[in-house]
Amino acid sequence: ITSATTGIGPHKPDGADNGTGVPDRNYWTLLAWQNGNDNITACREFYVTCNAPAPPTLTINAPDQNTVCSGSSVGLTISGCNNGTPKWSAGAETHTGDVISLTGLQANIVIDAWCQSEFNVSSTHVTTTIYVTPKPAVPTLVNPNPKICIGQSATLLVAENSCVGGRMIWSTTESGRSITATPQAPGTYQYTVSCQDNQGCMSDNAVVTLTVYPIPQAPTINTNLGVRTAYCAGEAFALNVPDDGDLVWDNPLYREPIRIL
């Protein structure tokens, strides 16, 4: 044997039957013998018909099968490629392997899977579409930055026109349009609420920042007449308080002289 040529495709030498219309592909090898004068004394082609492997089974490992929420991850499994290599694509690139992992899905995507034999013969392709449901809108808060004093309560409320038909879930595990927050110490507290639609998809969180102030110390009241505990009827005097904050008087005459009658 002085030379050998191998190829894939409908090669048809003289007198050979290439099985036109029967196999998907044909694998052939052409062998040649030569004598001492470089003349070919014999030529024979070995012809093998290569049938396509059976198509695979494509299984989606998702709770709702073909429908998922935006941002979700989905796994798929290719099975049934007993006489070939599993191949798949989810766009322009082709991948090899029986496990498909898709993460952070934002739009519908078509999965194409097939089995490929050692002679590069492909089975019938199996396709499936993963449908991606958009997230619900972030809930709108009536007051995202409430402020209270220690010992008071704050009602955290979602607007009436927000999350219509959905379920509002708070970071406290409570659900509903409103919850009541009563922190037991001064500080800043954050609460979140999200909207869950009827397909179970969750929105991004809306954040409430609640500020709780301590009770201020009672002010010291002095008069312009010095330290006295008794005053004469009709005598006028002024009440003075150090200016260390916003003051609220129970008398409408704010910082004005008060006349004792």
C-alpha positions as YAML, in Angstrom:
chain: A
units: angstrom
residues:
- id: 1
  name: ILE
  ca: [0.00, 0.00, 0.00]
- id: 2
  name: THR
  ca: [1.58, 3.27, -1.07]
- id: 3
  name: SER
  ca: [-1.17, 5.81, -0.28]
- id: 4
  name: ALA
  ca: [-4.44, 6.12, 1.59]
- id: 5
  name: THR
  ca: [-7.08, 8.85, 1.44]
- id: 6
  name: THR
  ca: [-9.98, 9.22, 3.87]
- id: 7
  name: GLY
  ca: [-12.99, 11.51, 3.75]
- id: 8
  name: ILE
  ca: [-16.60, 12.15, 4.74]
- id: 9
  name: GLY
  ca: [-19.40, 12.84, 2.29]
- id: 10
  name: PRO
  ca: [-21.10, 11.45, -0.79]
- id: 11
  name: HIS
  ca: [-17.84, 10.37, -2.47]
- id: 12
  name: LYS
  ca: [-18.59, 8.01, -5.35]
- id: 13
  name: PRO
  ca: [-15.77, 6.34, -7.28]
- id: 14
  name: ASP
  ca: [-16.49, 4.48, -10.50]
- id: 15
  name: GLY
  ca: [-18.52, 1.40, -9.85]
- id: 16
  name: ALA
  ca: [-19.23, 2.15, -6.20]
- id: 17
  name: ASP
  ca: [-22.69, 2.52, -4.73]
- id: 18
  name: ASN
  ca: [-22.82, 5.59, -2.50]
- id: 19
  name: GLY
  ca: [-26.30, 4.79, -1.18]
- id: 20
  name: THR
  ca: [-27.75, 8.08, -2.40]
- id: 21
  name: GLY
  ca: [-30.75, 9.11, -0.34]
- id: 22
  name: VAL
  ca: [-30.29, 6.39, 2.27]
- id: 23
  name: PRO
  ca: [-27.57, 7.43, 4.75]
- id: 24
  name: ASP
  ca: [-27.07, 10.94, 6.13]
- id: 25
  name: ARG
  ca: [-23.33, 10.77, 5.51]
- id: 26
  name: ASN
  ca: [-20.85, 8.23, 4.08]
- id: 27
  name: TYR
  ca: [-17.36, 7.50, 5.34]
- id: 28
  name: TRP
  ca: [-14.91, 6.27, 2.74]
- id: 29
  name: THR
  ca: [-11.26, 5.22, 2.51]
- id: 30
  name: LEU
  ca: [-9.40, 4.95, -0.79]
- id: 31
  name: LEU
  ca: [-6.31, 2.67, -0.86]
- id: 32
  name: ALA
  ca: [-3.84, 2.50, -3.78]
- id: 33
  name: TRP
  ca: [-1.05, 0.03, -4.58]
- id: 34
  name: GLN
  ca: [1.93, 0.91, -6.81]
- id: 35
  name: ASN
  ca: [4.64, -1.19, -8.48]
- id: 36
  name: GLY
  ca: [8.28, -0.32, -8.74]
- id: 37
  name: ASN
  ca: [7.69, 1.88, -11.75]
- id: 38
  name: ASP
  ca: [5.24, 4.05, -9.74]
- id: 39
  name: ASN
  ca: [2.33, 2.68, -11.72]
- id: 40
  name: ILE
  ca: [-0.87, 2.09, -9.78]
- id: 41
  name: THR
  ca: [-1.60, -1.61, -10.00]
- id: 42
  name: ALA
  ca: [-4.71, -1.74, -7.82]
- id: 43
  name: CYS
  ca: [-7.17, 0.67, -6.27]
- id: 44
  name: ARG
  ca: [-9.95, -0.16, -3.87]
- id: 45
  name: GLU
  ca: [-12.35, 1.96, -1.85]
- id: 46
  name: PHE
  ca: [-13.86, 0.82, 1.41]
- id: 47
  name: TYR
  ca: [-17.31, 2.31, 1.87]
- id: 48
  name: VAL
  ca: [-19.19, 2.57, 5.21]
- id: 49
  name: THR
  ca: [-22.72, 3.87, 5.62]
- id: 50
  name: CYS
  ca: [-23.10, 6.04, 8.75]
- id: 51
  name: ASN
  ca: [-26.59, 6.39, 10.11]
- id: 52
  name: ALA
  ca: [-27.53, 9.34, 12.30]
- id: 53
  name: PRO
  ca: [-27.89, 8.68, 16.05]
- id: 54
  name: ALA
  ca: [-31.28, 8.88, 17.72]
- id: 55
  name: PRO
  ca: [-32.35, 12.36, 18.85]
- id: 56
  name: PRO
  ca: [-31.79, 13.18, 22.54]
- id: 57
  name: THR
  ca: [-34.26, 13.97, 25.30]
- id: 58
  name: LEU
  ca: [-34.07, 17.49, 26.74]
- id: 59
  name: THR
  ca: [-35.22, 17.86, 30.36]
- id: 60
  name: ILE
  ca: [-35.67, 21.22, 32.12]
- id: 61
  name: ASN
  ca: [-34.83, 21.26, 35.83]
- id: 62
  name: ALA
  ca: [-37.14, 24.12, 36.80]
- id: 63
  name: PRO
  ca: [-40.25, 24.17, 39.04]
- id: 64
  name: ASP
  ca: [-42.49, 25.65, 36.33]
- id: 65
  name: GLN
  ca: [-40.70, 23.94, 33.45]
- id: 66
  name: ASN
  ca: [-40.49, 26.43, 30.57]
- id: 67
  name: THR
  ca: [-41.41, 29.60, 32.51]
- id: 68
  name: VAL
  ca: [-39.06, 31.30, 34.96]
- id: 69
  name: CYS
  ca: [-38.73, 34.72, 36.58]
- id: 70
  name: SER
  ca: [-36.32, 37.36, 35.33]
- id: 71
  name: GLY
  ca: [-32.84, 36.92, 36.77]
- id: 72
  name: SER
  ca: [-33.39, 33.22, 37.49]
- id: 73
  name: SER
  ca: [-31.04, 30.34, 36.75]
- id: 74
  name: VAL
  ca: [-32.13, 27.23, 34.84]
- id: 75
  name: GLY
  ca: [-30.52, 23.83, 34.40]
- id: 76
  name: LEU
  ca: [-31.25, 21.40, 31.59]
- id: 77
  name: THR
  ca: [-30.11, 17.82, 31.01]
- id: 78
  name: ILE
  ca: [-29.49, 16.10, 27.67]
- id: 79
  name: SER
  ca: [-30.04, 12.34, 27.77]
- id: 80
  name: GLY
  ca: [-30.29, 9.55, 25.21]
- id: 81
  name: CYS
  ca: [-27.02, 10.17, 23.32]
- id: 82
  name: ASN
  ca: [-25.98, 6.54, 23.67]
- id: 83
  name: ASN
  ca: [-24.13, 6.43, 20.35]
- id: 84
  name: GLY
  ca: [-22.91, 9.98, 20.16]
- id: 85
  name: THR
  ca: [-21.82, 13.15, 21.92]
- id: 86
  name: PRO
  ca: [-24.42, 15.57, 23.27]
- id: 87
  name: LYS
  ca: [-24.24, 19.04, 21.70]
- id: 88
  name: TRP
  ca: [-26.29, 22.16, 22.40]
- id: 89
  name: SER
  ca: [-26.52, 25.83, 21.65]
- id: 90
  name: ALA
  ca: [-28.33, 28.81, 23.13]
- id: 91
  name: GLY
  ca: [-27.33, 31.32, 20.50]
- id: 92
  name: ALA
  ca: [-24.33, 31.50, 18.19]
- id: 93
  name: GLU
  ca: [-21.96, 29.28, 20.20]
- id: 94
  name: THR
  ca: [-22.07, 25.47, 20.24]
- id: 95
  name: HIS
  ca: [-21.30, 23.61, 23.47]
- id: 96
  name: THR
  ca: [-20.53, 19.97, 24.31]
- id: 97
  name: GLY
  ca: [-21.90, 18.14, 27.34]
- id: 98
  name: ASP
  ca: [-25.06, 16.67, 28.78]
- id: 99
  name: VAL
  ca: [-25.62, 19.44, 31.39]
- id: 100
  name: ILE
  ca: [-26.80, 22.93, 30.42]
- id: 101
  name: SER
  ca: [-26.56, 25.74, 32.98]
- id: 102
  name: LEU
  ca: [-28.08, 29.16, 32.26]
- id: 103
  name: THR
  ca: [-27.84, 31.99, 34.81]
- id: 104
  name: GLY
  ca: [-29.26, 35.49, 35.15]
- id: 105
  name: LEU
  ca: [-31.88, 35.09, 32.42]
- id: 106
  name: GLN
  ca: [-33.40, 38.40, 31.31]
- id: 107
  name: ALA
  ca: [-35.20, 37.45, 28.08]
- id: 108
  name: ASN
  ca: [-36.71, 34.41, 26.36]
- id: 109
  name: ILE
  ca: [-34.09, 31.97, 25.06]
- id: 110
  name: VAL
  ca: [-34.22, 28.99, 22.66]
- id: 111
  name: ILE
  ca: [-32.20, 25.86, 23.49]
- id: 112
  name: ASP
  ca: [-31.15, 23.60, 20.59]
- id: 113
  name: ALA
  ca: [-29.80, 20.11, 21.40]
- id: 114
  name: TRP
  ca: [-28.65, 17.17, 19.30]
- id: 115
  name: CYS
  ca: [-26.44, 14.07, 19.33]
- id: 116
  name: GLN
  ca: [-23.37, 13.89, 17.12]
- id: 117
  name: SER
  ca: [-21.69, 10.64, 16.09]
- id: 118
  name: GLU
  ca: [-17.96, 10.02, 15.75]
- id: 119
  name: PHE
  ca: [-18.31, 10.49, 11.98]
- id: 120
  name: ASN
  ca: [-19.76, 13.99, 12.54]
- id: 121
  name: VAL
  ca: [-23.26, 12.83, 11.74]
- id: 122
  name: SER
  ca: [-25.97, 14.78, 13.61]
- id: 123
  name: SER
  ca: [-29.26, 13.50, 14.91]
- id: 124
  name: THR
  ca: [-32.53, 15.34, 14.55]
- id: 125
  name: HIS
  ca: [-32.36, 18.55, 16.60]
- id: 126
  name: VAL
  ca: [-34.56, 18.99, 19.67]
- id: 127
  name: THR
  ca: [-35.48, 22.54, 20.69]
- id: 128
  name: THR
  ca: [-37.26, 24.14, 23.60]
- id: 129
  name: THR
  ca: [-37.91, 27.75, 24.61]
- id: 130
  name: ILE
  ca: [-37.40, 29.14, 28.12]
- id: 131
  name: TYR
  ca: [-39.87, 31.96, 28.70]
- id: 132
  name: VAL
  ca: [-38.73, 34.69, 31.11]
- id: 133
  name: THR
  ca: [-41.36, 36.63, 33.08]
- id: 134
  name: PRO
  ca: [-40.32, 40.23, 33.89]
- id: 135
  name: LYS
  ca: [-40.04, 41.28, 37.53]
- id: 136
  name: PRO
  ca: [-42.94, 43.26, 39.04]
- id: 137
  name: ALA
  ca: [-42.35, 46.96, 39.62]
- id: 138
  name: VAL
  ca: [-40.73, 48.03, 42.89]
- id: 139
  name: PRO
  ca: [-43.43, 49.03, 45.44]
- id: 140
  name: THR
  ca: [-43.99, 52.75, 45.97]
- id: 141
  name: LEU
  ca: [-43.79, 53.87, 49.61]
- id: 142
  name: VAL
  ca: [-45.99, 56.59, 51.07]
- id: 143
  name: ASN
  ca: [-43.19, 57.80, 53.36]
- id: 144
  name: PRO
  ca: [-39.78, 56.20, 52.82]
- id: 145
  name: ASN
  ca: [-38.07, 58.20, 55.60]
- id: 146
  name: PRO
  ca: [-40.32, 58.40, 58.69]
- id: 147
  name: LYS
  ca: [-39.06, 59.87, 61.96]
- id: 148
  name: ILE
  ca: [-40.37, 59.16, 65.46]
- id: 149
  name: CYS
  ca: [-39.32, 59.41, 69.11]
- id: 150
  name: ILE
  ca: [-38.55, 56.40, 71.23]
- id: 151
  name: GLY
  ca: [-41.73, 54.86, 72.58]
- id: 152
  name: GLN
  ca: [-43.74, 55.87, 69.51]
- id: 153
  name: SER
  ca: [-44.81, 53.67, 66.59]
- id: 154
  name: ALA
  ca: [-44.50, 54.26, 62.83]
- id: 155
  name: THR
  ca: [-46.84, 52.89, 60.18]
- id: 156
  name: LEU
  ca: [-44.89, 51.80, 57.10]
- id: 157
  name: LEU
  ca: [-47.24, 51.99, 54.13]
- id: 158
  name: VAL
  ca: [-47.21, 51.02, 50.44]
- id: 159
  name: ALA
  ca: [-49.19, 53.29, 48.09]
- id: 160
  name: GLU
  ca: [-52.62, 52.09, 46.97]
- id: 161
  name: ASN
  ca: [-51.70, 52.13, 43.27]
- id: 162
  name: SER
  ca: [-48.60, 49.98, 43.83]
- id: 163
  name: CYS
  ca: [-48.34, 46.16, 43.54]
- id: 164
  name: VAL
  ca: [-51.94, 45.90, 42.33]
- id: 165
  name: GLY
  ca: [-53.00, 42.26, 42.31]
- id: 166
  name: GLY
  ca: [-49.77, 41.17, 43.99]
- id: 167
  name: ARG
  ca: [-48.65, 40.31, 47.49]
- id: 168
  name: MET
  ca: [-46.43, 42.66, 49.50]
- id: 169
  name: ILE
  ca: [-43.81, 40.88, 51.61]
- id: 170
  name: TRP
  ca: [-41.79, 42.77, 54.25]
- id: 171
  name: SER
  ca: [-38.38, 41.98, 55.68]
- id: 172
  name: THR
  ca: [-40.11, 41.31, 59.00]
- id: 173
  name: THR
  ca: [-41.80, 38.30, 57.25]
- id: 174
  name: GLU
  ca: [-45.14, 40.12, 57.53]
- id: 175
  name: SER
  ca: [-47.28, 40.63, 54.45]
- id: 176
  name: GLY
  ca: [-49.80, 43.28, 53.52]
- id: 177
  name: ARG
  ca: [-49.92, 46.89, 52.45]
- id: 178
  name: SER
  ca: [-48.74, 48.22, 55.82]
- id: 179
  name: ILE
  ca: [-46.93, 47.16, 58.98]
- id: 180
  name: THR
  ca: [-46.31, 48.88, 62.31]
- id: 181
  name: ALA
  ca: [-42.75, 49.37, 63.53]
- id: 182
  name: THR
  ca: [-41.98, 50.10, 67.21]
- id: 183
  name: PRO
  ca: [-38.22, 50.04, 67.79]
- id: 184
  name: GLN
  ca: [-37.15, 49.87, 71.43]
- id: 185
  name: ALA
  ca: [-33.98, 51.97, 71.17]
- id: 186
  name: PRO
  ca: [-32.90, 55.15, 69.40]
- id: 187
  name: GLY
  ca: [-31.16, 54.67, 66.07]
- id: 188
  name: THR
  ca: [-31.71, 54.14, 62.36]
- id: 189
  name: TYR
  ca: [-33.67, 51.10, 61.20]
- id: 190
  name: GLN
  ca: [-34.17, 49.78, 57.68]
- id: 191
  name: TYR
  ca: [-37.13, 47.76, 56.47]
- id: 192
  name: THR
  ca: [-37.65, 46.37, 52.97]
- id: 193
  name: VAL
  ca: [-40.78, 45.40, 51.08]
- id: 194
  name: SER
  ca: [-41.13, 43.62, 47.73]
- id: 195
  name: CYS
  ca: [-44.02, 42.75, 45.45]
- id: 196
  name: GLN
  ca: [-44.74, 39.14, 44.52]
- id: 197
  name: ASP
  ca: [-46.97, 38.57, 41.48]
- id: 198
  name: ASN
  ca: [-49.33, 35.65, 40.88]
- id: 199
  name: GLN
  ca: [-46.56, 33.68, 39.14]
- id: 200
  name: GLY
  ca: [-44.32, 33.93, 42.19]
- id: 201
  name: CYS
  ca: [-41.89, 36.44, 40.69]
- id: 202
  name: MET
  ca: [-40.46, 38.97, 43.14]
- id: 203
  name: SER
  ca: [-39.70, 42.62, 42.50]
- id: 204
  name: ASP
  ca: [-36.59, 44.36, 43.74]
- id: 205
  name: ASN
  ca: [-36.85, 45.76, 47.27]
- id: 206
  name: ALA
  ca: [-38.16, 49.14, 48.29]
- id: 207
  name: VAL
  ca: [-36.31, 50.42, 51.38]
- id: 208
  name: VAL
  ca: [-37.77, 52.31, 54.32]
- id: 209
  name: THR
  ca: [-35.32, 54.12, 56.61]
- id: 210
  name: LEU
  ca: [-36.89, 54.79, 60.02]
- id: 211
  name: THR
  ca: [-35.12, 57.19, 62.35]
- id: 212
  name: VAL
  ca: [-35.87, 56.93, 66.08]
- id: 213
  name: TYR
  ca: [-34.83, 59.83, 68.30]
- id: 214
  name: PRO
  ca: [-34.31, 59.70, 72.07]
- id: 215
  name: ILE
  ca: [-36.59, 61.70, 74.37]
- id: 216
  name: PRO
  ca: [-34.82, 65.03, 75.08]
- id: 217
  name: GLN
  ca: [-34.15, 66.17, 78.63]
- id: 218
  name: ALA
  ca: [-36.68, 68.52, 80.18]
- id: 219
  name: PRO
  ca: [-35.59, 72.17, 79.81]
- id: 220
  name: THR
  ca: [-34.64, 74.41, 82.74]
- id: 221
  name: ILE
  ca: [-36.86, 77.50, 83.05]
- id: 222
  name: ASN
  ca: [-35.53, 80.72, 84.61]
- id: 223
  name: THR
  ca: [-37.09, 84.16, 85.01]
- id: 224
  name: ASN
  ca: [-35.63, 87.60, 84.56]
- id: 225
  name: LEU
  ca: [-36.42, 88.35, 88.21]
- id: 226
  name: GLY
  ca: [-33.96, 85.87, 89.61]
- id: 227
  name: VAL
  ca: [-34.66, 82.79, 91.61]
- id: 228
  name: ARG
  ca: [-38.06, 83.34, 93.23]
- id: 229
  name: THR
  ca: [-40.91, 81.06, 94.06]
- id: 230
  name: ALA
  ca: [-43.52, 83.76, 94.70]
- id: 231
  name: TYR
  ca: [-44.64, 86.68, 92.58]
- id: 232
  name: CYS
  ca: [-47.02, 89.56, 93.15]
- id: 233
  name: ALA
  ca: [-50.34, 89.83, 91.39]
- id: 234
  name: GLY
  ca: [-50.02, 91.93, 88.24]
- id: 235
  name: GLU
  ca: [-46.24, 91.57, 88.16]
- id: 236
  name: ALA
  ca: [-44.76, 90.79, 84.76]
- id: 237
  name: PHE
  ca: [-41.75, 88.58, 84.24]
- id: 238
  name: ALA
  ca: [-40.10, 86.66, 81.37]
- id: 239
  name: LEU
  ca: [-39.47, 82.93, 81.23]
- id: 240
  name: ASN
  ca: [-36.06, 82.07, 79.82]
- id: 241
  name: VAL
  ca: [-34.93, 78.68, 78.52]
- id: 242
  name: PRO
  ca: [-31.42, 77.92, 77.16]
- id: 243
  name: ASP
  ca: [-31.52, 77.77, 73.38]
- id: 244
  name: ASP
  ca: [-30.52, 74.12, 72.94]
- id: 245
  name: GLY
  ca: [-33.29, 72.91, 70.66]
- id: 246
  name: ASP
  ca: [-36.79, 73.52, 69.35]
- id: 247
  name: LEU
  ca: [-39.06, 74.39, 72.28]
- id: 248
  name: VAL
  ca: [-42.79, 73.84, 72.58]
- id: 249
  name: TRP
  ca: [-44.69, 75.87, 75.17]
- id: 250
  name: ASP
  ca: [-48.13, 75.11, 76.48]
- id: 251
  name: ASN
  ca: [-48.74, 78.90, 76.53]
- id: 252
  name: PRO
  ca: [-49.20, 80.56, 73.13]
- id: 253
  name: LEU
  ca: [-47.04, 83.50, 74.24]
- id: 254
  name: TYR
  ca: [-43.74, 82.03, 73.15]
- id: 255
  name: ARG
  ca: [-40.88, 83.69, 75.08]
- id: 256
  name: GLU
  ca: [-42.96, 86.75, 75.77]
- id: 257
  name: PRO
  ca: [-43.33, 88.26, 79.27]
- id: 258
  name: ILE
  ca: [-46.10, 86.51, 81.16]
- id: 259
  name: ARG
  ca: [-48.21, 88.73, 83.48]
- id: 260
  name: ILE
  ca: [-49.39, 87.10, 86.66]
- id: 261
  name: LEU
  ca: [-52.84, 88.55, 87.56]
...
